[in-house]
Amino acid sequence: MAEARSAPTVGQIVLGLRLRDLRERAGCSFAEAAHALSVNTTTVRRMEKAEVGLKPPYVEKLLSMYGLSDEEAASFLTLVEEANQPGWWHSFRDVLPAWFSLYVSLEGEASLIRAYEPHCVPGLLQTEDYARALLRTGFPSADEDELDRRVQLRMGRQRLLEGPRAPVLWAVLDEQVLRRHVGSPEVMRGQIDHLAEMTRAQNITLQIIPFTSGAHPGMFGPFQLFRFEIPELPDIVYTESLTGATYLDQRPDTAAYLEVLDRMGAQAAPVPHTETVLGEIRKEF
């Protein structure tokens, strides 16, 4: 009744949460919902957690059981069909790890993205040359065709920063991000110029934490926090390791990361000084 997949889209996550809410409002247990579909309770739980895809015929049975009208059910099923459509990034699945595809979906639906990066320029702010040099280091065995695909994916993600639904991006970078040589000096000059240009966009805020500010609370590693206009979705924090990622959505966890971001923002150079800091560092390349 359900289709397994590498990672859910934001739409599928939201619909799973709505199915859970409808079941609870109807006073229906997992066992009752499972009996209606002739499946076990684990399957129903996985549906609500968006761990499996949703097939419209089975969703329709649940909606009827939960007491939705024909019109309400039809509207919900339309959303199911839309959510089951692959995202634009699906065509890059050959170079997109399963654990990162959810990130791309969250990134595309967020209204606010707050990020801390101690190692490299965030992907949404990288130039093509910088991205290529970075990816060549990260994937030393990749041929040029694969590198091209990875760069295209990264550049494609950046389109979300344009247009009327563009999210607010607030990134805090350690000074070492700008001093670490990625590619040639020309590549670094182009990257720093690009950052300076991007800071002039109304929806982008960039801050630099200088070496002289000393220790700060984010020194454990990079992370991103996503916030959404979708009522059902809480804040979600993303952290990454070499071979996987962790997504945190419990309030105590996300609140802790948000506090760290606020403290780092206060410790970083003020926003109006960002272009000056970038200009001073650029002179060294």
PDB file of C-alpha atoms in Angstrom:
ATOM      1  CA  MET A   1       0.000   0.000   0.000  1.00  0.00           C
ATOM      2  CA  ALA A   2       2.956   2.276   0.455  1.00  0.00           C
ATOM      3  CA  GLU A   3       5.958   3.040  -1.668  1.00  0.00           C
ATOM      4  CA  ALA A   4       9.409   3.175  -0.110  1.00  0.00           C
ATOM      5  CA  ARG A   5      11.683   5.992  -1.265  1.00  0.00           C
ATOM      6  CA  SER A   6      15.016   7.506  -0.437  1.00  0.00           C
ATOM      7  CA  ALA A   7      13.716  10.604   1.330  1.00  0.00           C
ATOM      8  CA  PRO A   8      10.373  12.394   1.601  1.00  0.00           C
ATOM      9  CA  THR A   9       9.609  15.797   0.168  1.00  0.00           C
ATOM     10  CA  VAL A  10       8.327  18.589   2.392  1.00  0.00           C
ATOM     11  CA  GLY A  11       4.867  18.097   0.886  1.00  0.00           C
ATOM     12  CA  GLN A  12       4.850  14.443   1.892  1.00  0.00           C
ATOM     13  CA  ILE A  13       5.980  15.314   5.420  1.00  0.00           C
ATOM     14  CA  VAL A  14       3.170  17.834   5.778  1.00  0.00           C
ATOM     15  CA  LEU A  15       0.539  15.412   4.473  1.00  0.00           C
ATOM     16  CA  GLY A  16       1.746  12.747   6.893  1.00  0.00           C
ATOM     17  CA  LEU A  17       1.326  15.186   9.766  1.00  0.00           C
ATOM     18  CA  ARG A  18      -2.140  16.109   8.539  1.00  0.00           C
ATOM     19  CA  LEU A  19      -3.141  12.446   8.344  1.00  0.00           C
ATOM     20  CA  ARG A  20      -2.033  12.013  11.942  1.00  0.00           C
ATOM     21  CA  ASP A  21      -4.040  15.058  13.003  1.00  0.00           C
ATOM     22  CA  LEU A  22      -7.147  13.818  11.170  1.00  0.00           C
ATOM     23  CA  ARG A  23      -6.841  10.387  12.761  1.00  0.00           C
ATOM     24  CA  GLU A  24      -6.493  11.847  16.244  1.00  0.00           C
ATOM     25  CA  ARG A  25      -9.413  14.240  15.746  1.00  0.00           C
ATOM     26  CA  ALA A  26     -11.557  11.325  14.606  1.00  0.00           C
ATOM     27  CA  GLY A  27     -10.632   9.446  17.769  1.00  0.00           C
ATOM     28  CA  CYS A  28      -9.222   6.605  15.692  1.00  0.00           C
ATOM     29  CA  SER A  29      -6.401   4.393  16.948  1.00  0.00           C
ATOM     30  CA  PHE A  30      -3.485   3.092  14.908  1.00  0.00           C
ATOM     31  CA  ALA A  31      -5.009  -0.365  15.105  1.00  0.00           C
ATOM     32  CA  GLU A  32      -8.346   0.816  13.713  1.00  0.00           C
ATOM     33  CA  ALA A  33      -6.691   2.673  10.836  1.00  0.00           C
ATOM     34  CA  ALA A  34      -4.499  -0.339  10.098  1.00  0.00           C
ATOM     35  CA  HIS A  35      -7.508  -2.688  10.111  1.00  0.00           C
ATOM     36  CA  ALA A  36      -9.306  -0.501   7.561  1.00  0.00           C
ATOM     37  CA  LEU A  37      -6.351  -0.874   5.200  1.00  0.00           C
ATOM     38  CA  SER A  38      -5.560  -4.498   6.038  1.00  0.00           C
ATOM     39  CA  VAL A  39      -2.043  -3.591   7.114  1.00  0.00           C
ATOM     40  CA  ASN A  40      -0.171  -3.553  10.407  1.00  0.00           C
ATOM     41  CA  THR A  41       0.060  -0.544  12.702  1.00  0.00           C
ATOM     42  CA  THR A  42       3.696   0.027  11.785  1.00  0.00           C
ATOM     43  CA  THR A  43       2.668   0.879   8.236  1.00  0.00           C
ATOM     44  CA  VAL A  44       0.199   3.512   9.439  1.00  0.00           C
ATOM     45  CA  ARG A  45       2.848   5.033  11.697  1.00  0.00           C
ATOM     46  CA  ARG A  46       5.297   5.150   8.785  1.00  0.00           C
ATOM     47  CA  MET A  47       2.695   6.849   6.597  1.00  0.00           C
ATOM     48  CA  GLU A  48       2.200   9.582   9.173  1.00  0.00           C
ATOM     49  CA  LYS A  49       5.961  10.031   9.514  1.00  0.00           C
ATOM     50  CA  ALA A  50       6.395  10.229   5.713  1.00  0.00           C
ATOM     51  CA  GLU A  51       8.709   7.214   5.817  1.00  0.00           C
ATOM     52  CA  VAL A  52       6.782   5.668   2.916  1.00  0.00           C
ATOM     53  CA  GLY A  53       4.993   7.142  -0.071  1.00  0.00           C
ATOM     54  CA  LEU A  54       1.211   7.495  -0.104  1.00  0.00           C
ATOM     55  CA  LYS A  55      -0.987   5.795  -2.662  1.00  0.00           C
ATOM     56  CA  PRO A  56      -4.211   7.753  -3.272  1.00  0.00           C
ATOM     57  CA  PRO A  57      -6.618   4.740  -3.038  1.00  0.00           C
ATOM     58  CA  TYR A  58      -5.459   3.949   0.472  1.00  0.00           C
ATOM     59  CA  VAL A  59      -5.371   7.575   1.574  1.00  0.00           C
ATOM     60  CA  GLU A  60      -8.944   7.861   0.283  1.00  0.00           C
ATOM     61  CA  LYS A  61     -10.019   4.994   2.571  1.00  0.00           C
ATOM     62  CA  LEU A  62      -8.487   6.715   5.572  1.00  0.00           C
ATOM     63  CA  LEU A  63     -10.084  10.059   4.753  1.00  0.00           C
ATOM     64  CA  SER A  64     -13.488   8.420   4.531  1.00  0.00           C
ATOM     65  CA  MET A  65     -12.895   6.701   7.863  1.00  0.00           C
ATOM     66  CA  TYR A  66     -11.877  10.020   9.412  1.00  0.00           C
ATOM     67  CA  GLY A  67     -15.141  11.624   8.328  1.00  0.00           C
ATOM     68  CA  LEU A  68     -14.018  14.013   5.600  1.00  0.00           C
ATOM     69  CA  SER A  69     -16.579  15.127   3.054  1.00  0.00           C
ATOM     70  CA  ASP A  70     -16.174  14.189  -0.601  1.00  0.00           C
ATOM     71  CA  GLU A  71     -15.023  17.713  -1.397  1.00  0.00           C
ATOM     72  CA  GLU A  72     -12.479  17.771   1.439  1.00  0.00           C
ATOM     73  CA  ALA A  73     -11.182  14.336   0.464  1.00  0.00           C
ATOM     74  CA  ALA A  74     -10.829  15.358  -3.190  1.00  0.00           C
ATOM     75  CA  SER A  75      -8.806  18.409  -2.167  1.00  0.00           C
ATOM     76  CA  PHE A  76      -6.547  16.293   0.058  1.00  0.00           C
ATOM     77  CA  LEU A  77      -6.000  13.721  -2.681  1.00  0.00           C
ATOM     78  CA  THR A  78      -4.988  16.453  -5.093  1.00  0.00           C
ATOM     79  CA  LEU A  79      -2.302  17.460  -2.596  1.00  0.00           C
ATOM     80  CA  VAL A  80      -1.160  13.834  -2.395  1.00  0.00           C
ATOM     81  CA  GLU A  81      -0.732  13.689  -6.166  1.00  0.00           C
ATOM     82  CA  GLU A  82       1.216  16.952  -6.135  1.00  0.00           C
ATOM     83  CA  ALA A  83       3.415  15.886  -3.235  1.00  0.00           C
ATOM     84  CA  ASN A  84       4.245  12.609  -4.954  1.00  0.00           C
ATOM     85  CA  GLN A  85       5.673  14.444  -7.950  1.00  0.00           C
ATOM     86  CA  PRO A  86       9.490  14.343  -7.890  1.00  0.00           C
ATOM     87  CA  GLY A  87      11.269  17.619  -7.168  1.00  0.00           C
ATOM     88  CA  TRP A  88      13.519  19.259  -9.746  1.00  0.00           C
ATOM     89  CA  TRP A  89      16.516  17.732  -7.983  1.00  0.00           C
ATOM     90  CA  HIS A  90      15.262  14.208  -8.708  1.00  0.00           C
ATOM     91  CA  SER A  91      17.056  14.305 -12.058  1.00  0.00           C
ATOM     92  CA  PHE A  92      20.331  14.667 -10.106  1.00  0.00           C
ATOM     93  CA  ARG A  93      19.796  11.529  -8.034  1.00  0.00           C
ATOM     94  CA  ASP A  94      22.954  10.044  -9.565  1.00  0.00           C
ATOM     95  CA  VAL A  95      25.020  12.617  -7.628  1.00  0.00           C
ATOM     96  CA  LEU A  96      22.607  13.415  -4.792  1.00  0.00           C
ATOM     97  CA  PRO A  97      22.909  11.227  -1.672  1.00  0.00           C
ATOM     98  CA  ALA A  98      19.593  10.026  -0.285  1.00  0.00           C
ATOM     99  CA  TRP A  99      20.279  11.689   3.046  1.00  0.00           C
ATOM    100  CA  PHE A 100      20.787  15.073   1.334  1.00  0.00           C
ATOM    101  CA  SER A 101      17.702  15.044  -0.882  1.00  0.00           C
ATOM    102  CA  LEU A 102      15.520  15.913   2.126  1.00  0.00           C
ATOM    103  CA  TYR A 103      17.814  18.882   2.781  1.00  0.00           C
ATOM    104  CA  VAL A 104      17.232  20.220  -0.735  1.00  0.00           C
ATOM    105  CA  SER A 105      13.476  19.857  -0.283  1.00  0.00           C
ATOM    106  CA  LEU A 106      13.529  21.661   3.096  1.00  0.00           C
ATOM    107  CA  GLU A 107      15.776  24.374   1.674  1.00  0.00           C
ATOM    108  CA  GLY A 108      13.343  24.961  -1.165  1.00  0.00           C
ATOM    109  CA  GLU A 109      10.322  25.396   1.125  1.00  0.00           C
ATOM    110  CA  ALA A 110      11.898  27.389   3.960  1.00  0.00           C
ATOM    111  CA  SER A 111      10.965  30.997   4.557  1.00  0.00           C
ATOM    112  CA  LEU A 112      14.073  31.537   6.709  1.00  0.00           C
ATOM    113  CA  ILE A 113      17.454  29.801   6.515  1.00  0.00           C
ATOM    114  CA  ARG A 114      19.993  30.521   9.228  1.00  0.00           C
ATOM    115  CA  ALA A 115      23.406  28.951   8.808  1.00  0.00           C
ATOM    116  CA  TYR A 116      26.763  28.745  10.526  1.00  0.00           C
ATOM    117  CA  GLU A 117      29.773  27.685   8.486  1.00  0.00           C
ATOM    118  CA  PRO A 118      33.322  27.368   9.864  1.00  0.00           C
ATOM    119  CA  HIS A 119      34.954  25.639   6.887  1.00  0.00           C
ATOM    120  CA  CYS A 120      33.730  26.855   3.499  1.00  0.00           C
ATOM    121  CA  VAL A 121      31.335  29.277   1.858  1.00  0.00           C
ATOM    122  CA  PRO A 122      27.730  27.984   2.134  1.00  0.00           C
ATOM    123  CA  GLY A 123      26.531  26.251  -1.023  1.00  0.00           C
ATOM    124  CA  LEU A 124      23.849  28.871  -1.699  1.00  0.00           C
ATOM    125  CA  LEU A 125      26.530  31.581  -1.864  1.00  0.00           C
ATOM    126  CA  GLN A 126      29.265  29.792  -3.812  1.00  0.00           C
ATOM    127  CA  THR A 127      30.444  30.825  -7.257  1.00  0.00           C
ATOM    128  CA  GLU A 128      30.641  28.142  -9.907  1.00  0.00           C
ATOM    129  CA  ASP A 129      34.455  28.208  -9.886  1.00  0.00           C
ATOM    130  CA  TYR A 130      34.634  27.959  -6.099  1.00  0.00           C
ATOM    131  CA  ALA A 131      32.089  25.125  -6.061  1.00  0.00           C
ATOM    132  CA  ARG A 132      34.010  23.207  -8.715  1.00  0.00           C
ATOM    133  CA  ALA A 133      37.306  23.536  -6.833  1.00  0.00           C
ATOM    134  CA  LEU A 134      35.669  22.471  -3.575  1.00  0.00           C
ATOM    135  CA  LEU A 135      33.864  19.511  -5.113  1.00  0.00           C
ATOM    136  CA  ARG A 136      37.006  18.365  -6.905  1.00  0.00           C
ATOM    137  CA  THR A 137      38.677  18.108  -3.496  1.00  0.00           C
ATOM    138  CA  GLY A 138      35.676  16.387  -1.926  1.00  0.00           C
ATOM    139  CA  PHE A 139      35.304  13.866  -4.759  1.00  0.00           C
ATOM    140  CA  PRO A 140      38.862  13.232  -6.000  1.00  0.00           C
ATOM    141  CA  SER A 141      37.888  10.166  -8.026  1.00  0.00           C
ATOM    142  CA  ALA A 142      35.046  11.913  -9.907  1.00  0.00           C
ATOM    143  CA  ASP A 143      35.528  12.532 -13.624  1.00  0.00           C
ATOM    144  CA  GLU A 144      34.702  15.857 -15.248  1.00  0.00           C
ATOM    145  CA  ASP A 145      31.180  14.780 -16.214  1.00  0.00           C
ATOM    146  CA  GLU A 146      30.348  13.901 -12.614  1.00  0.00           C
ATOM    147  CA  LEU A 147      31.884  17.147 -11.376  1.00  0.00           C
ATOM    148  CA  ASP A 148      29.782  19.054 -13.894  1.00  0.00           C
ATOM    149  CA  ARG A 149      26.648  17.341 -12.560  1.00  0.00           C
ATOM    150  CA  ARG A 150      27.507  18.189  -8.966  1.00  0.00           C
ATOM    151  CA  VAL A 151      28.222  21.808  -9.841  1.00  0.00           C
ATOM    152  CA  GLN A 152      24.956  22.070 -11.799  1.00  0.00           C
ATOM    153  CA  LEU A 153      23.038  20.761  -8.811  1.00  0.00           C
ATOM    154  CA  ARG A 154      24.638  23.316  -6.516  1.00  0.00           C
ATOM    155  CA  MET A 155      23.999  26.164  -8.922  1.00  0.00           C
ATOM    156  CA  GLY A 156      20.413  24.973  -9.369  1.00  0.00           C
ATOM    157  CA  ARG A 157      19.805  25.218  -5.629  1.00  0.00           C
ATOM    158  CA  GLN A 158      20.773  28.887  -5.725  1.00  0.00           C
ATOM    159  CA  ARG A 159      17.749  29.797  -7.851  1.00  0.00           C
ATOM    160  CA  LEU A 160      15.600  29.756  -4.735  1.00  0.00           C
ATOM    161  CA  LEU A 161      17.238  33.001  -3.584  1.00  0.00           C
ATOM    162  CA  GLU A 162      15.532  34.852  -6.428  1.00  0.00           C
ATOM    163  CA  GLY A 163      11.894  35.675  -7.043  1.00  0.00           C
ATOM    164  CA  PRO A 164       8.925  36.673  -4.870  1.00  0.00           C
ATOM    165  CA  ARG A 165       9.069  33.546  -2.653  1.00  0.00           C
ATOM    166  CA  ALA A 166      12.780  33.768  -1.946  1.00  0.00           C
ATOM    167  CA  PRO A 167      13.654  32.876   1.649  1.00  0.00           C
ATOM    168  CA  VAL A 168      15.578  35.097   4.021  1.00  0.00           C
ATOM    169  CA  LEU A 169      19.141  33.782   4.308  1.00  0.00           C
ATOM    170  CA  TRP A 170      21.214  34.763   7.348  1.00  0.00           C
ATOM    171  CA  ALA A 171      24.657  33.163   7.366  1.00  0.00           C
ATOM    172  CA  VAL A 172      27.436  33.500   9.919  1.00  0.00           C
ATOM    173  CA  LEU A 173      30.922  32.570   8.667  1.00  0.00           C
ATOM    174  CA  ASP A 174      34.169  32.123  10.553  1.00  0.00           C
ATOM    175  CA  GLU A 175      36.968  34.327   9.236  1.00  0.00           C
ATOM    176  CA  GLN A 176      38.915  31.186   8.287  1.00  0.00           C
ATOM    177  CA  VAL A 177      36.280  30.428   5.630  1.00  0.00           C
ATOM    178  CA  LEU A 178      37.485  33.448   3.681  1.00  0.00           C
ATOM    179  CA  ARG A 179      41.179  32.845   4.309  1.00  0.00           C
ATOM    180  CA  ARG A 180      41.191  29.165   3.332  1.00  0.00           C
ATOM    181  CA  HIS A 181      42.417  28.905  -0.255  1.00  0.00           C
ATOM    182  CA  VAL A 182      39.909  27.014  -2.392  1.00  0.00           C
ATOM    183  CA  GLY A 183      41.169  26.979  -5.961  1.00  0.00           C
ATOM    184  CA  SER A 184      43.393  29.742  -7.280  1.00  0.00           C
ATOM    185  CA  PRO A 185      43.699  33.311  -5.935  1.00  0.00           C
ATOM    186  CA  GLU A 186      41.526  34.357  -8.872  1.00  0.00           C
ATOM    187  CA  VAL A 187      38.810  31.942  -7.734  1.00  0.00           C
ATOM    188  CA  MET A 188      38.985  33.363  -4.208  1.00  0.00           C
ATOM    189  CA  ARG A 189      38.797  36.953  -5.416  1.00  0.00           C
ATOM    190  CA  GLY A 190      35.756  36.087  -7.502  1.00  0.00           C
ATOM    191  CA  GLN A 191      34.138  34.334  -4.542  1.00  0.00           C
ATOM    192  CA  ILE A 192      34.701  37.242  -2.173  1.00  0.00           C
ATOM    193  CA  ASP A 193      33.386  39.695  -4.769  1.00  0.00           C
ATOM    194  CA  HIS A 194      30.298  37.509  -5.136  1.00  0.00           C
ATOM    195  CA  LEU A 195      29.710  37.508  -1.382  1.00  0.00           C
ATOM    196  CA  ALA A 196      29.969  41.287  -1.310  1.00  0.00           C
ATOM    197  CA  GLU A 197      27.418  41.523  -4.105  1.00  0.00           C
ATOM    198  CA  MET A 198      25.038  39.056  -2.430  1.00  0.00           C
ATOM    199  CA  THR A 199      25.055  41.010   0.833  1.00  0.00           C
ATOM    200  CA  ARG A 200      23.354  43.860  -1.013  1.00  0.00           C
ATOM    201  CA  ALA A 201      20.284  41.700  -1.631  1.00  0.00           C
ATOM    202  CA  GLN A 202      17.414  42.513   0.716  1.00  0.00           C
ATOM    203  CA  ASN A 203      16.875  38.878   1.687  1.00  0.00           C
ATOM    204  CA  ILE A 204      20.513  38.032   2.483  1.00  0.00           C
ATOM    205  CA  THR A 205      22.439  38.849   5.652  1.00  0.00           C
ATOM    206  CA  LEU A 206      26.074  37.820   6.017  1.00  0.00           C
ATOM    207  CA  GLN A 207      28.221  38.166   9.125  1.00  0.00           C
ATOM    208  CA  ILE A 208      31.865  37.305   9.715  1.00  0.00           C
ATOM    209  CA  ILE A 209      33.250  36.141  13.067  1.00  0.00           C
ATOM    210  CA  PRO A 210      36.832  37.474  13.202  1.00  0.00           C
ATOM    211  CA  PHE A 211      39.674  35.526  14.777  1.00  0.00           C
ATOM    212  CA  THR A 212      40.054  38.306  17.316  1.00  0.00           C
ATOM    213  CA  SER A 213      36.600  37.614  18.770  1.00  0.00           C
ATOM    214  CA  GLY A 214      37.989  34.464  20.387  1.00  0.00           C
ATOM    215  CA  ALA A 215      36.015  31.339  21.203  1.00  0.00           C
ATOM    216  CA  HIS A 216      32.309  31.240  20.372  1.00  0.00           C
ATOM    217  CA  PRO A 217      29.449  28.782  21.063  1.00  0.00           C
ATOM    218  CA  GLY A 218      29.268  27.368  17.530  1.00  0.00           C
ATOM    219  CA  MET A 219      32.736  25.858  17.406  1.00  0.00           C
ATOM    220  CA  PHE A 220      31.393  22.282  17.372  1.00  0.00           C
ATOM    221  CA  GLY A 221      30.685  22.374  13.623  1.00  0.00           C
ATOM    222  CA  PRO A 222      28.493  23.699  10.792  1.00  0.00           C
ATOM    223  CA  PHE A 223      24.695  23.559  10.870  1.00  0.00           C
ATOM    224  CA  GLN A 224      21.596  25.090   9.307  1.00  0.00           C
ATOM    225  CA  LEU A 225      18.225  25.983  10.792  1.00  0.00           C
ATOM    226  CA  PHE A 226      15.120  26.048   8.587  1.00  0.00           C
ATOM    227  CA  ARG A 227      11.900  27.873   9.449  1.00  0.00           C
ATOM    228  CA  PHE A 228       8.690  27.542   7.435  1.00  0.00           C
ATOM    229  CA  GLU A 229       5.439  29.380   6.848  1.00  0.00           C
ATOM    230  CA  ILE A 230       3.662  25.993   6.790  1.00  0.00           C
ATOM    231  CA  PRO A 231       1.893  25.746  10.182  1.00  0.00           C
ATOM    232  CA  GLU A 232       2.459  22.009  10.598  1.00  0.00           C
ATOM    233  CA  LEU A 233       6.241  22.230  10.207  1.00  0.00           C
ATOM    234  CA  PRO A 234       8.392  23.135  13.207  1.00  0.00           C
ATOM    235  CA  ASP A 235      11.875  24.592  12.934  1.00  0.00           C
ATOM    236  CA  ILE A 236      14.297  21.941  11.655  1.00  0.00           C
ATOM    237  CA  VAL A 237      18.052  21.872  12.266  1.00  0.00           C
ATOM    238  CA  TYR A 238      20.397  20.058   9.888  1.00  0.00           C
ATOM    239  CA  THR A 239      23.843  18.805  10.852  1.00  0.00           C
ATOM    240  CA  GLU A 240      26.121  16.800   8.587  1.00  0.00           C
ATOM    241  CA  SER A 241      28.865  14.192   8.893  1.00  0.00           C
ATOM    242  CA  LEU A 242      31.087  12.587   6.271  1.00  0.00           C
ATOM    243  CA  THR A 243      28.571   9.907   5.319  1.00  0.00           C
ATOM    244  CA  GLY A 244      25.198  11.121   6.538  1.00  0.00           C
ATOM    245  CA  ALA A 245      23.129  13.772   8.241  1.00  0.00           C
ATOM    246  CA  THR A 246      20.908  14.402  11.251  1.00  0.00           C
ATOM    247  CA  TYR A 247      17.644  16.329  11.173  1.00  0.00           C
ATOM    248  CA  LEU A 248      16.416  17.703  14.501  1.00  0.00           C
ATOM    249  CA  ASP A 249      12.871  19.009  14.983  1.00  0.00           C
ATOM    250  CA  GLN A 250      12.255  18.722  18.727  1.00  0.00           C
ATOM    251  CA  ARG A 251      11.729  22.097  20.346  1.00  0.00           C
ATOM    252  CA  PRO A 252      14.515  21.815  22.990  1.00  0.00           C
ATOM    253  CA  ASP A 253      17.045  20.935  20.280  1.00  0.00           C
ATOM    254  CA  THR A 254      16.095  23.636  17.792  1.00  0.00           C
ATOM    255  CA  ALA A 255      15.832  26.258  20.565  1.00  0.00           C
ATOM    256  CA  ALA A 256      19.395  25.446  21.642  1.00  0.00           C
ATOM    257  CA  TYR A 257      20.714  25.936  18.108  1.00  0.00           C
ATOM    258  CA  LEU A 258      18.739  29.141  17.692  1.00  0.00           C
ATOM    259  CA  GLU A 259      20.262  30.515  20.885  1.00  0.00           C
ATOM    260  CA  VAL A 260      23.746  29.680  19.604  1.00  0.00           C
ATOM    261  CA  LEU A 261      23.023  31.466  16.330  1.00  0.00           C
ATOM    262  CA  ASP A 262      21.844  34.563  18.183  1.00  0.00           C
ATOM    263  CA  ARG A 263      24.928  34.577  20.393  1.00  0.00           C
ATOM    264  CA  MET A 264      27.242  34.172  17.404  1.00  0.00           C
ATOM    265  CA  GLY A 265      25.452  36.949  15.561  1.00  0.00           C
ATOM    266  CA  ALA A 266      26.081  39.251  18.508  1.00  0.00           C
ATOM    267  CA  GLN A 267      29.746  38.200  18.641  1.00  0.00           C
ATOM    268  CA  ALA A 268      30.376  38.580  14.901  1.00  0.00           C
ATOM    269  CA  ALA A 269      31.287  41.817  13.184  1.00  0.00           C
ATOM    270  CA  PRO A 270      28.165  43.993  12.751  1.00  0.00           C
ATOM    271  CA  VAL A 271      26.302  43.519   9.485  1.00  0.00           C
ATOM    272  CA  PRO A 272      27.210  47.001   8.105  1.00  0.00           C
ATOM    273  CA  HIS A 273      30.902  46.044   8.451  1.00  0.00           C
ATOM    274  CA  THR A 274      30.685  42.863   6.378  1.00  0.00           C
ATOM    275  CA  GLU A 275      31.662  44.441   3.060  1.00  0.00           C
ATOM    276  CA  THR A 276      34.620  46.157   4.715  1.00  0.00           C
ATOM    277  CA  VAL A 277      35.831  42.871   6.190  1.00  0.00           C
ATOM    278  CA  LEU A 278      35.447  41.154   2.819  1.00  0.00           C
ATOM    279  CA  GLY A 279      37.367  43.946   1.090  1.00  0.00           C
ATOM    280  CA  GLU A 280      40.283  43.750   3.532  1.00  0.00           C
ATOM    281  CA  ILE A 281      40.612  39.994   3.131  1.00  0.00           C
ATOM    282  CA  ARG A 282      40.314  40.216  -0.652  1.00  0.00           C
ATOM    283  CA  LYS A 283      43.489  42.325  -0.777  1.00  0.00           C
ATOM    284  CA  GLU A 284      45.435  39.295   0.432  1.00  0.00           C
ATOM    285  CA  PHE A 285      44.631  37.228  -2.675  1.00  0.00           C
TER     286      PHE A 285
END
